[in-house]
Short mmCIF file of C-alpha atoms in Angstrom, two decimals:
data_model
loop_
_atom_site.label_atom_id
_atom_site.label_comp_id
_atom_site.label_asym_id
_atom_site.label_seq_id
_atom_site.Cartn_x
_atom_site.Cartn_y
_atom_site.Cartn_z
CA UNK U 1 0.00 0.00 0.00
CA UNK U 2 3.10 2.33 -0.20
CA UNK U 3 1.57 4.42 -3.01
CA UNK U 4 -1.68 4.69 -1.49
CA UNK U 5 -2.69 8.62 -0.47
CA UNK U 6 -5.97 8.51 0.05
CA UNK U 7 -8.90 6.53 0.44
CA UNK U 8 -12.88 6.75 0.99
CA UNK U 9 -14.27 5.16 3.46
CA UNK U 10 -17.78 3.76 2.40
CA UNK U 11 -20.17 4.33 5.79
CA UNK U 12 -23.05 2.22 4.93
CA UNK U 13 -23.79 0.32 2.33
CA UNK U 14 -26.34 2.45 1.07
CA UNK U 15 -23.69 5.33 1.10
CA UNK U 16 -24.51 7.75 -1.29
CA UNK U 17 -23.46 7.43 -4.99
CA UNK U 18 -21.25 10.45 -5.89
CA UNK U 19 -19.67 9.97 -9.46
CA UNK U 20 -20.82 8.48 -12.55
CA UNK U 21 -22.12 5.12 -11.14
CA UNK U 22 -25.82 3.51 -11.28
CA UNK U 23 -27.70 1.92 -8.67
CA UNK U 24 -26.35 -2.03 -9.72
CA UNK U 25 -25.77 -4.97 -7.63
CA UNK U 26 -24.63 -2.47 -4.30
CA UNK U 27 -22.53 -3.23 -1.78
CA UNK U 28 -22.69 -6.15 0.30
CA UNK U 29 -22.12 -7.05 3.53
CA UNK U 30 -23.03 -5.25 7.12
CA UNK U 31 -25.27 -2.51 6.97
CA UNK U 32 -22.71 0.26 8.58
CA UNK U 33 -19.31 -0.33 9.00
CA UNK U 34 -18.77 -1.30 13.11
CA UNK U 35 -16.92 1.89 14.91
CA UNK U 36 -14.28 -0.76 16.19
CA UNK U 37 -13.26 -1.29 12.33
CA UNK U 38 -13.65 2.76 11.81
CA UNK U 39 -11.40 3.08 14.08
CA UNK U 40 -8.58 0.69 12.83
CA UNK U 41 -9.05 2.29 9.04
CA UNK U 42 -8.72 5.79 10.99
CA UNK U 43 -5.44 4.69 12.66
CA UNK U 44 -4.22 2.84 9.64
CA UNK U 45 -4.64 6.14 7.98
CA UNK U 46 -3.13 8.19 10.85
CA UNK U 47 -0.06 5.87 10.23
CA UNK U 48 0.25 5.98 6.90
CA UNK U 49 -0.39 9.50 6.35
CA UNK U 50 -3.49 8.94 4.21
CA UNK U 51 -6.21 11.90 3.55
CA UNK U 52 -9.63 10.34 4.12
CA UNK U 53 -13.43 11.09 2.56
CA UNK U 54 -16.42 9.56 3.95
CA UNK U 55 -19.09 8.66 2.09
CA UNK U 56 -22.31 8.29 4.06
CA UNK U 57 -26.31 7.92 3.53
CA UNK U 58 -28.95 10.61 4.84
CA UNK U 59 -28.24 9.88 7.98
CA UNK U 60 -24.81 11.57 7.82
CA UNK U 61 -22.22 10.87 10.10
CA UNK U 62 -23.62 9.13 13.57
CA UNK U 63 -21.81 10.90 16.54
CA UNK U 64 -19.96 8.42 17.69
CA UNK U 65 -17.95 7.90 14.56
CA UNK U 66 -17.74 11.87 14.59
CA UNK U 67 -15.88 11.83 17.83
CA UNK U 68 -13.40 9.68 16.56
CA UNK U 69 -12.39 11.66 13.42
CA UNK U 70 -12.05 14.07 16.09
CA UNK U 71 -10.49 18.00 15.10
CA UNK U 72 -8.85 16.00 12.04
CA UNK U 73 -9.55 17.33 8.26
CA UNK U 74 -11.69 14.38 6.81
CA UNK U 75 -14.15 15.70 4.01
CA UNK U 76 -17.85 13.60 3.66
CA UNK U 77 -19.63 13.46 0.76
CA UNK U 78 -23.89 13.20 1.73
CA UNK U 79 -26.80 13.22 -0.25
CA UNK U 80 -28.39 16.52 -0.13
CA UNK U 81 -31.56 16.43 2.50
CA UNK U 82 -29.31 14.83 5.10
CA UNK U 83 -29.19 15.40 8.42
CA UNK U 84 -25.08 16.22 8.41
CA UNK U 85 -25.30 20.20 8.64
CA UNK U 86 -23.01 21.33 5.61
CA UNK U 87 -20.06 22.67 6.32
CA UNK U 88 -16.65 23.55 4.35
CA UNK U 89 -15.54 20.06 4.33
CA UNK U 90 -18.98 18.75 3.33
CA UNK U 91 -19.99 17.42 -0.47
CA UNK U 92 -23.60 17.97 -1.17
CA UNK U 93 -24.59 15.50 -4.07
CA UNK U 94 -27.69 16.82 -5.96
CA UNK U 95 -29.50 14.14 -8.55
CA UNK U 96 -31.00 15.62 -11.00
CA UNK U 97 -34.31 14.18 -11.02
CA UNK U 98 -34.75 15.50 -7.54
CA UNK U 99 -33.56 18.43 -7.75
CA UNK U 100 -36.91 20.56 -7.85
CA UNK U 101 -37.55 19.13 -4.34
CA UNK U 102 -34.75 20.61 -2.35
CA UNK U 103 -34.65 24.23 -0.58
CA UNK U 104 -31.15 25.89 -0.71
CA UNK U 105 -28.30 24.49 1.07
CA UNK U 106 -24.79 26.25 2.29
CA UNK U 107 -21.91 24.62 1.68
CA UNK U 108 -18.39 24.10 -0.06
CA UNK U 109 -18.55 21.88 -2.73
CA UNK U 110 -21.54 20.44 -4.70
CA UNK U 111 -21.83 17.72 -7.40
CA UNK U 112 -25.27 17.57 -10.01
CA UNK U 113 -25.52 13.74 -11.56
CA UNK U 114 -27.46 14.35 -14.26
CA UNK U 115 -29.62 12.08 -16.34
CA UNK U 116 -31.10 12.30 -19.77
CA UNK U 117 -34.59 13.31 -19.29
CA UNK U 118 -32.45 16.69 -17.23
CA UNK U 119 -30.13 17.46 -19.23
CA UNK U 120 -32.55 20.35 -20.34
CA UNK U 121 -31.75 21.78 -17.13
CA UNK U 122 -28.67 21.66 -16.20
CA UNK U 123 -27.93 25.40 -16.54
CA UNK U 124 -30.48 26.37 -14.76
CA UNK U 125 -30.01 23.94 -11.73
CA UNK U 126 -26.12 25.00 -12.09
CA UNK U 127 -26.87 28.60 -11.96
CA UNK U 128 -28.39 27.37 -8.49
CA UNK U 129 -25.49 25.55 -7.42
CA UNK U 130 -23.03 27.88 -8.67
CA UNK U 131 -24.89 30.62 -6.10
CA UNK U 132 -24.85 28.10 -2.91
CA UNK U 133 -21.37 26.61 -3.23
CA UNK U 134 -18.18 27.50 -4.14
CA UNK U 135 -17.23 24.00 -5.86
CA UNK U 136 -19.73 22.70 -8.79
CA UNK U 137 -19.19 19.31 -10.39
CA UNK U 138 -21.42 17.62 -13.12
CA UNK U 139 -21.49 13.73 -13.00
CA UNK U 140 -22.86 11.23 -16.27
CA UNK U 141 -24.05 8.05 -14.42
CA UNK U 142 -26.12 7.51 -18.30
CA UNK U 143 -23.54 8.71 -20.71
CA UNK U 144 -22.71 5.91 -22.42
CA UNK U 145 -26.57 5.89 -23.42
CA UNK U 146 -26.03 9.36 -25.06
CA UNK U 147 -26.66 9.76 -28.79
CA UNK U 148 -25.90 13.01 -30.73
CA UNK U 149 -29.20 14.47 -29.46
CA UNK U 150 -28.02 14.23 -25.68
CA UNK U 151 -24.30 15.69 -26.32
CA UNK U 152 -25.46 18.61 -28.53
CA UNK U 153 -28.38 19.47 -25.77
CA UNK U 154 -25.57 19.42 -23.40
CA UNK U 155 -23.31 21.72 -25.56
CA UNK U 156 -26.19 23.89 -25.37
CA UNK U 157 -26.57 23.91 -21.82
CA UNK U 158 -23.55 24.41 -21.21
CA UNK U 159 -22.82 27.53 -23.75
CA UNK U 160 -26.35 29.10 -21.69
CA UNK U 161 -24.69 28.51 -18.53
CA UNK U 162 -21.59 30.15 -19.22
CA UNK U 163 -23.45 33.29 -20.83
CA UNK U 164 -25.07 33.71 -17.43
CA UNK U 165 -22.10 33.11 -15.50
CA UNK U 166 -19.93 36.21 -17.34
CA UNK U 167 -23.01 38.34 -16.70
CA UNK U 168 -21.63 37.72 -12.93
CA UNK U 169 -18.39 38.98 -11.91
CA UNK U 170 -19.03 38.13 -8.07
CA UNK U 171 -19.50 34.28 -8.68
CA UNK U 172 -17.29 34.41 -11.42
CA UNK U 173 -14.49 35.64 -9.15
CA UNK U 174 -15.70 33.09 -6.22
CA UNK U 175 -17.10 29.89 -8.08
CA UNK U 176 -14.70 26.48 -9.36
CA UNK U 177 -16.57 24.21 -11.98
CA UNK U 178 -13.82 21.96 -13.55
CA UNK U 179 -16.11 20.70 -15.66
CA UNK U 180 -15.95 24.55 -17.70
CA UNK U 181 -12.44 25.16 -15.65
CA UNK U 182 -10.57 22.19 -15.45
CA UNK U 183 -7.81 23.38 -17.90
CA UNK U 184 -7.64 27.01 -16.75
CA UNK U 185 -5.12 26.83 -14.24
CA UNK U 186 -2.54 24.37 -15.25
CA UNK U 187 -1.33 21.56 -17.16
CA UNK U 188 -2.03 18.83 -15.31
CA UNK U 189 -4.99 16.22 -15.51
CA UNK U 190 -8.07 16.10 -13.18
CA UNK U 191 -8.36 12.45 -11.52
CA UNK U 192 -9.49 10.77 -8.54
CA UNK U 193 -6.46 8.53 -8.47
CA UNK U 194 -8.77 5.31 -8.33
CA UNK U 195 -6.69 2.05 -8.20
CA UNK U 196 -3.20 4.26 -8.69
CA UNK U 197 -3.13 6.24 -5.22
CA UNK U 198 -6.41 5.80 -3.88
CA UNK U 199 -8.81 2.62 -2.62
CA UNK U 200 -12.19 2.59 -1.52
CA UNK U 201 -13.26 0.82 1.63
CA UNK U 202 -16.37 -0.36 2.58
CA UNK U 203 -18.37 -1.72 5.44
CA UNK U 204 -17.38 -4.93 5.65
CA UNK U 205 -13.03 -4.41 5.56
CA UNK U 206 -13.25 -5.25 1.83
CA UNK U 207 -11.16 -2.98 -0.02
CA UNK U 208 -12.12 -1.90 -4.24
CA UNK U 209 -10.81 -0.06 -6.64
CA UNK U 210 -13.38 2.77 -6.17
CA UNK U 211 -16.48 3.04 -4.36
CA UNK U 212 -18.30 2.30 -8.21
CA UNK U 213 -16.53 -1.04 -8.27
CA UNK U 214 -18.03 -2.33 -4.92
CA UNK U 215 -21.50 -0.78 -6.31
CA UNK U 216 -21.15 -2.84 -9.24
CA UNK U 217 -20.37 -5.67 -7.29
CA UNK U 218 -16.41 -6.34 -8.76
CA UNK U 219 -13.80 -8.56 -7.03
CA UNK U 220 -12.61 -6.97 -3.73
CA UNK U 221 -8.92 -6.29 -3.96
CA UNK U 222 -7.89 -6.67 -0.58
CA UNK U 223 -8.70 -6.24 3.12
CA UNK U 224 -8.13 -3.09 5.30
CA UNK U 225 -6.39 -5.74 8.17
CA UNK U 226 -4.86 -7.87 5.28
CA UNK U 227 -3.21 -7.09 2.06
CA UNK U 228 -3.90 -4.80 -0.95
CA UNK U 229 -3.41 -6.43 -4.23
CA UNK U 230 -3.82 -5.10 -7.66
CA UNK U 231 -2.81 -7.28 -10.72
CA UNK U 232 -1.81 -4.86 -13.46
CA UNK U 233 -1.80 -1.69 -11.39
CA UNK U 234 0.12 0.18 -13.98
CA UNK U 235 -3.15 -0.22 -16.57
CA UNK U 236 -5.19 2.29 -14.36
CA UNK U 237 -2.66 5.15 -15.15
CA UNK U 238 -3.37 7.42 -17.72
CA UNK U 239 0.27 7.83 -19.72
CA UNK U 240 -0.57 3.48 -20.78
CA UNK U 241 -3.92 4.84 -22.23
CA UNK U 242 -3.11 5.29 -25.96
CA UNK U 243 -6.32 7.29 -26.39
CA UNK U 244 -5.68 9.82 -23.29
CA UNK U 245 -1.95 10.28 -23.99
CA UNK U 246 -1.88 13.22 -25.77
CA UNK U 247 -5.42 14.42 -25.41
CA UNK U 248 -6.26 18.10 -24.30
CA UNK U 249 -9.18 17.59 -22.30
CA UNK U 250 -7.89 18.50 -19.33
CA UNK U 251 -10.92 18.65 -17.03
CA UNK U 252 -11.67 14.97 -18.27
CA UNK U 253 -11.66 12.65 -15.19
CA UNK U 254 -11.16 9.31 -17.43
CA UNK U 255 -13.06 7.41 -15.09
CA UNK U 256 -12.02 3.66 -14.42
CA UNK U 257 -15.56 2.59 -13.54
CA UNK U 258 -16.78 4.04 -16.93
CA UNK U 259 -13.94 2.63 -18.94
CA UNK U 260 -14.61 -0.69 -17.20
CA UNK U 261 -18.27 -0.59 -17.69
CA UNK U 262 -17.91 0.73 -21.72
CA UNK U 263 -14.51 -1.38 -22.99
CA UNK U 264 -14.31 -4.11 -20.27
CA UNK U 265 -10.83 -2.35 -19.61
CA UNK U 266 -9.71 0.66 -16.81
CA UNK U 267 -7.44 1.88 -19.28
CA UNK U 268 -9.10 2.21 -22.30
CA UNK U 269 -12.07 5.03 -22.40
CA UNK U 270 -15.65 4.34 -24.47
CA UNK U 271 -15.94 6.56 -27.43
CA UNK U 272 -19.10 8.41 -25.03
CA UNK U 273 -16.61 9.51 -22.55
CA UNK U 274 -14.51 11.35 -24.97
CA UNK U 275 -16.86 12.88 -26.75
CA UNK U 276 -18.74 13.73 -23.68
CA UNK U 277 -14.87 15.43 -22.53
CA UNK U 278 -14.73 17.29 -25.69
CA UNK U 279 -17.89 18.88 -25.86
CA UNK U 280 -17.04 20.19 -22.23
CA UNK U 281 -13.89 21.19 -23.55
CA UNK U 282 -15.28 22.94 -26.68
CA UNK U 283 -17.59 24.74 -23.96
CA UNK U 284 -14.42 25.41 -22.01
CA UNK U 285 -12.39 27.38 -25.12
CA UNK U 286 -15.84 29.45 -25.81
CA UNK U 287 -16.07 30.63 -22.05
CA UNK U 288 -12.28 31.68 -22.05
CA UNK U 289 -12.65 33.96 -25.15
CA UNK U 290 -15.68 35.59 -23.85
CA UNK U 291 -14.22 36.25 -20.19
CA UNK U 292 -11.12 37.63 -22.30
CA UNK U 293 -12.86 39.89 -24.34
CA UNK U 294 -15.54 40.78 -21.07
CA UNK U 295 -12.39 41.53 -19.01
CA UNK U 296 -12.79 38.91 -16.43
CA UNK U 297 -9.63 36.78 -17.76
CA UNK U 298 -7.03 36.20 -15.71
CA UNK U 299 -3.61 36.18 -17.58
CA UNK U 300 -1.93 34.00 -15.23
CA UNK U 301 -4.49 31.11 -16.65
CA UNK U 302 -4.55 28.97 -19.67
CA UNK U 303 -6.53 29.62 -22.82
CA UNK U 304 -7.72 25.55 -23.95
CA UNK U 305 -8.55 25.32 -27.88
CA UNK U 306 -11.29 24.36 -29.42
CA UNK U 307 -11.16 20.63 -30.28
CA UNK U 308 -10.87 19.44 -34.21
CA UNK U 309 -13.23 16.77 -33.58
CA UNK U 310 -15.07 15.50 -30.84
CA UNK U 311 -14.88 11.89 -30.92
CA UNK U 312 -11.27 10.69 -31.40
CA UNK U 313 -12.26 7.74 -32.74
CA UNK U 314 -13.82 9.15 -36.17
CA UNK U 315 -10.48 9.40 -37.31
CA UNK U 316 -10.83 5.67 -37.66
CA UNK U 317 -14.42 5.78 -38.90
CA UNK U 318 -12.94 8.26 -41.70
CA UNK U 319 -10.39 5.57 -43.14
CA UNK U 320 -11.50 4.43 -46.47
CA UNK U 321 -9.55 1.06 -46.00
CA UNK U 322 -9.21 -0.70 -42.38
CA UNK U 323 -7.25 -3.31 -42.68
CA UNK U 324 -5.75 -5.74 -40.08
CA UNK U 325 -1.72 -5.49 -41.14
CA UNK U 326 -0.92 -2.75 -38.33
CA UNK U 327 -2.50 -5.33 -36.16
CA UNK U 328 -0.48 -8.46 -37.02
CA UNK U 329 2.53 -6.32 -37.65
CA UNK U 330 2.46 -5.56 -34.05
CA UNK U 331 1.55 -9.26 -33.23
CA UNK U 332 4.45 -10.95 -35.09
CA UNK U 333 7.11 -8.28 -34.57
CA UNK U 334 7.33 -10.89 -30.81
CA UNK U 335 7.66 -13.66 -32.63
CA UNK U 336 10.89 -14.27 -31.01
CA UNK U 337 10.39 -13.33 -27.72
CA UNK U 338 6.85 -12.81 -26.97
CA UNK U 339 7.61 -11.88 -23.43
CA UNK U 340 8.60 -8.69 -24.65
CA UNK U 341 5.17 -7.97 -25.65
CA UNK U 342 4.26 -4.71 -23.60
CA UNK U 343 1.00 -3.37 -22.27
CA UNK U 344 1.29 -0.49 -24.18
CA UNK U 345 1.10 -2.51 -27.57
CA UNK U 346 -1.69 -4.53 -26.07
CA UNK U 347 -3.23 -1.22 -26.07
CA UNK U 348 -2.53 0.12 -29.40
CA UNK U 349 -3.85 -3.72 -30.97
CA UNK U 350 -6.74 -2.75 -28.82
CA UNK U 351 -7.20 0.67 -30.24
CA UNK U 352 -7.23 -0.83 -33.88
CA UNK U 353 -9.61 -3.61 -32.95
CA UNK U 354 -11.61 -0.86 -31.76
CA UNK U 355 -11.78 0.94 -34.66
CA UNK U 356 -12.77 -1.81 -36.73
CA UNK U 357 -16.06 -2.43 -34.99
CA UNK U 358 -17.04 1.38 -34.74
CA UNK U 359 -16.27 1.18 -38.99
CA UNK U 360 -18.48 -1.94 -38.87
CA UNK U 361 -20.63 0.04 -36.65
CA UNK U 362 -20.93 2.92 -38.76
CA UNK U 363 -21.68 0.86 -41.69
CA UNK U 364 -24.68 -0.63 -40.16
CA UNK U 365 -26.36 2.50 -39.12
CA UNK U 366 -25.93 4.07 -42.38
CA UNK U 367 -27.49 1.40 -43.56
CA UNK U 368 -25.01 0.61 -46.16
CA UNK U 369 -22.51 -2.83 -46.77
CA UNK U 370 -19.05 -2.45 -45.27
CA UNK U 371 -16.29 -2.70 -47.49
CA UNK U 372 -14.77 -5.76 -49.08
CA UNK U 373 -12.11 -5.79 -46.60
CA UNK U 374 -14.21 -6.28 -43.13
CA UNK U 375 -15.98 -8.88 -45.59
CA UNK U 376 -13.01 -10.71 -46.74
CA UNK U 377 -11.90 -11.78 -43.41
CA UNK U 378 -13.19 -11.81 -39.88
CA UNK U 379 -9.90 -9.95 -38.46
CA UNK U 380 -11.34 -10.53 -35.05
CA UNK U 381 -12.27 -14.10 -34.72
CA UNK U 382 -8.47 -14.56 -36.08
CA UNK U 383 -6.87 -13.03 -33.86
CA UNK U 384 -8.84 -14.66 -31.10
CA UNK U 385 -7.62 -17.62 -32.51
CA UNK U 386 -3.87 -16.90 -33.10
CA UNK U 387 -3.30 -15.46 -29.65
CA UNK U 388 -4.80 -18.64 -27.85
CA UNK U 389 -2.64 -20.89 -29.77
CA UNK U 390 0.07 -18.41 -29.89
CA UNK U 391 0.51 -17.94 -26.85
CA UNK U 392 -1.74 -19.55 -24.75
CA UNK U 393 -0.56 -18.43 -20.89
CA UNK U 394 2.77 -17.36 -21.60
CA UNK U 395 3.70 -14.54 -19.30
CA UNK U 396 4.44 -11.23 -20.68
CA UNK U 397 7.43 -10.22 -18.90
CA UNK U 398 7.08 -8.40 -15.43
CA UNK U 399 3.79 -7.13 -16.20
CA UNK U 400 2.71 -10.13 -14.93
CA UNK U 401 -0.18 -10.83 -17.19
CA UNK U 402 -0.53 -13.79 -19.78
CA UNK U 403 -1.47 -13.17 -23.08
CA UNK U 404 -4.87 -15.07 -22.34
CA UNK U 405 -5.74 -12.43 -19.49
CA UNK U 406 -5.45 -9.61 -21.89
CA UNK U 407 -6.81 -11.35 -25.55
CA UNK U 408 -9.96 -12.37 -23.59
CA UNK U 409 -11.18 -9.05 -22.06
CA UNK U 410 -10.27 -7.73 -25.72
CA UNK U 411 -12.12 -10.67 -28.08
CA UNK U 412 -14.90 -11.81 -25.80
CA UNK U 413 -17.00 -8.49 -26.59
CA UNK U 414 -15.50 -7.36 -29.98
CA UNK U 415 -15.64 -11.01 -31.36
CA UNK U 416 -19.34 -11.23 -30.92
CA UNK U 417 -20.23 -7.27 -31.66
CA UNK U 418 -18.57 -7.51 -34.77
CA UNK U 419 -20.09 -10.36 -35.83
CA UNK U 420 -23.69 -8.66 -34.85
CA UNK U 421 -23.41 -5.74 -36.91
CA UNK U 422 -21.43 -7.41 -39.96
CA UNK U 423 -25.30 -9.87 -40.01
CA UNK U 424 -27.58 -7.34 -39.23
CA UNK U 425 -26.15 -5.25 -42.03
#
């Protein structure tokens, strides 16, 4: 656990849900986590210097467990309506369907989850926020249901946000929204550190990657009195993404629990969450040329661009020819040594595959037949096969992982969606 630097503590296992996850399998186990365990994770925190949040229910945080955090700085994230009186280490997490229900609340920091059927009104429920707290967020737990429809309403909201936010100077001066912000004030990526230098645990000891993973119901990775183990730990940082390397989104969070849920893998992002980034971003580059020209720029910040495109992966789409030779290029370049095989060519393989089923994709909604080359062979079910016989559990040098691990999180659901859309068109 040396890297570890901070962790949330899930209260109850009804805690409230505070990023981008759904109400799934939740968390199992003992209702509230006893105050005997509290206070080991407490002192194993004292002693390892790590910052903590809670995460509670409407009930807040019972006395007794309040005593023992004592005069030390541990923020708590609570639904809004609960009992915890809101303070300036207090998250107040708004859901959007809700929202109309709720009287005004003080407070530091605020996050809006926001579902389709809202997304309507998200400025005005931010222009609300943005008045109350100092700290807005914006959270997707549906985004990778959105179509074109859903982004470009959001785009919209967004742009009639910012509008009303340059018409005022006091909150402009006061208020953080990284979602409009996150690339204002340095280079640097936004990121909760899930799985790199931060672990969620929950009621029961059990220890997850985030509190979405125990939601969803994944594999515990550990035990607060035990042992932390991640396989693969270096596939949750950013810099092995090929995708996020070099992108400019700055405010993006790249959430594992969304890559997990979209791609099967924490390291490589849907196509919803980029685009969903880049409209942000796009909103991001209007708002700093209009607080420029307004007079309300700062010219110690950072002017972001307006993105080319929005989802990186229509460069792919726009290739007349996709063909599979990058692919086994990159495959039989480790003929002789396939232990050399890293995960960062895993992830570039990946990146192709994946653009061969959004091409296959795209055909299918246009409603047209793909070209001769996705017809010619099935590049997928191939490669399925030539990695298993390949190299069928062969360990790929200290990343620990054999080549099985890896093809079978890749194949399982591009195999079978390729196939789907090459029949239905």
């Amino acid at each position: 656990m040396d890297s570890i630097r901070s962790i949330w503590i899930v209260l109850q296992t009804d805690a409230v849900l505070f990023c981008h996850e759904g109400p799934q399998d939740g968390i199992a186990g003992e209702y509230i986590m006893p105050l005997s365990r509290f206070q080991r994770v407490l002192g194993r925190a004292r002693q390892l210097g790590w910052a903590c949040t809670l995460v509670c229910n409407r009930n807040g945080l019972p006395d007794e467990y309040a005593r023992e955090c004592g005069a030390e700085v541990v923020d708590i994230i609570v639904p809004a309506g609960s009992r915890l009186p809101p303070d300036d280490r207090t998250t107040v997490v708004y859901e959007s369907d809700r929202f109309e229900h709720l009287g005004e609340e003080q407070g530091s920091k605020a996050i809006l989850r926001v579902y389709p059927a809202d997304l309507d009104r998200i400025s005005n429920m931010m222009q609300l926020l943005a008045t109350w707290f100092d700290h807005v967020l914006i959270r997707h737990p549906e985004m990778l249901s959105y179509g074109k429809q859903e982004f470009d309403l959001y785009g919209e909201q967004l742009r009639d946000f910012c509008q009303w936010l340059l018409k005022q100077p006091d909150i402009w001066a006061r208020v953080r929204i990284p979602n409009l912000m996150g690339g204002f004030q340095g280079s640097t990526y936004s990121g909760c550190g899930a799985g790199v230098s931060s672990v969620a645990v929950v009621p029961s000891g059990d220890m997850f990657v985030c509190p979405a993973a125990a939601v969803r119901g994944d594999e515990s990775c550990g035990h607060i009195d035990a042992s932390l183990t991640l396989r693969n730990r270096q596939l949750f940082k950013r810099e092995w993404s090929v995708t996020c390397q070099e992108c400019e989104a700055l405010q993006c969070e790249r959430c594992v629990d969304i890559n997990k849920r979209g791609t099967l893998e924490y390291c490589v992002p849907p196509a919803n969450a980029c685009v969903l980034a880049h409209v942000e971003l796009d909103a991001q580059a209007w708002l700093a040329q209009e607080a420029n020209c307004s007079g309300l720029w700062n010219d110690a910040w950072k002017k972001p661009s307006r993105p080319t495109i929005h989802d990186p992966y229509q460069t792919v789409k726009a290739n007349g020819s996709i063909g599979g030779t990058e692919v086994w290029r990159c495959l039989m370049s480790f003929d002789e040594d396939p232990t050399m095989l890293t995960g960062a060519a895993m992830l570039h393989i990946m990146h192709v595959l994946q653009g061969h089923c959004e091409a296959v994709w795209a055909c299918c909604e246009a409603g047209v037949v793909p070209h001769e080359a996705f017809e010619s062979t099935d590049m997928l079910r191939s490669l399925r096969q030539y990695v298993l016989e390949r190299y069928r559990g062969c360990p790929l040098g200290i990343e620990g992982m054999s080549f099985r691990d890896i093809e079978r999180s890749i194949c399982y659901a591009a195999d079978g969606r390729s196939r789907l859309n090459v029949g239905t068109a």
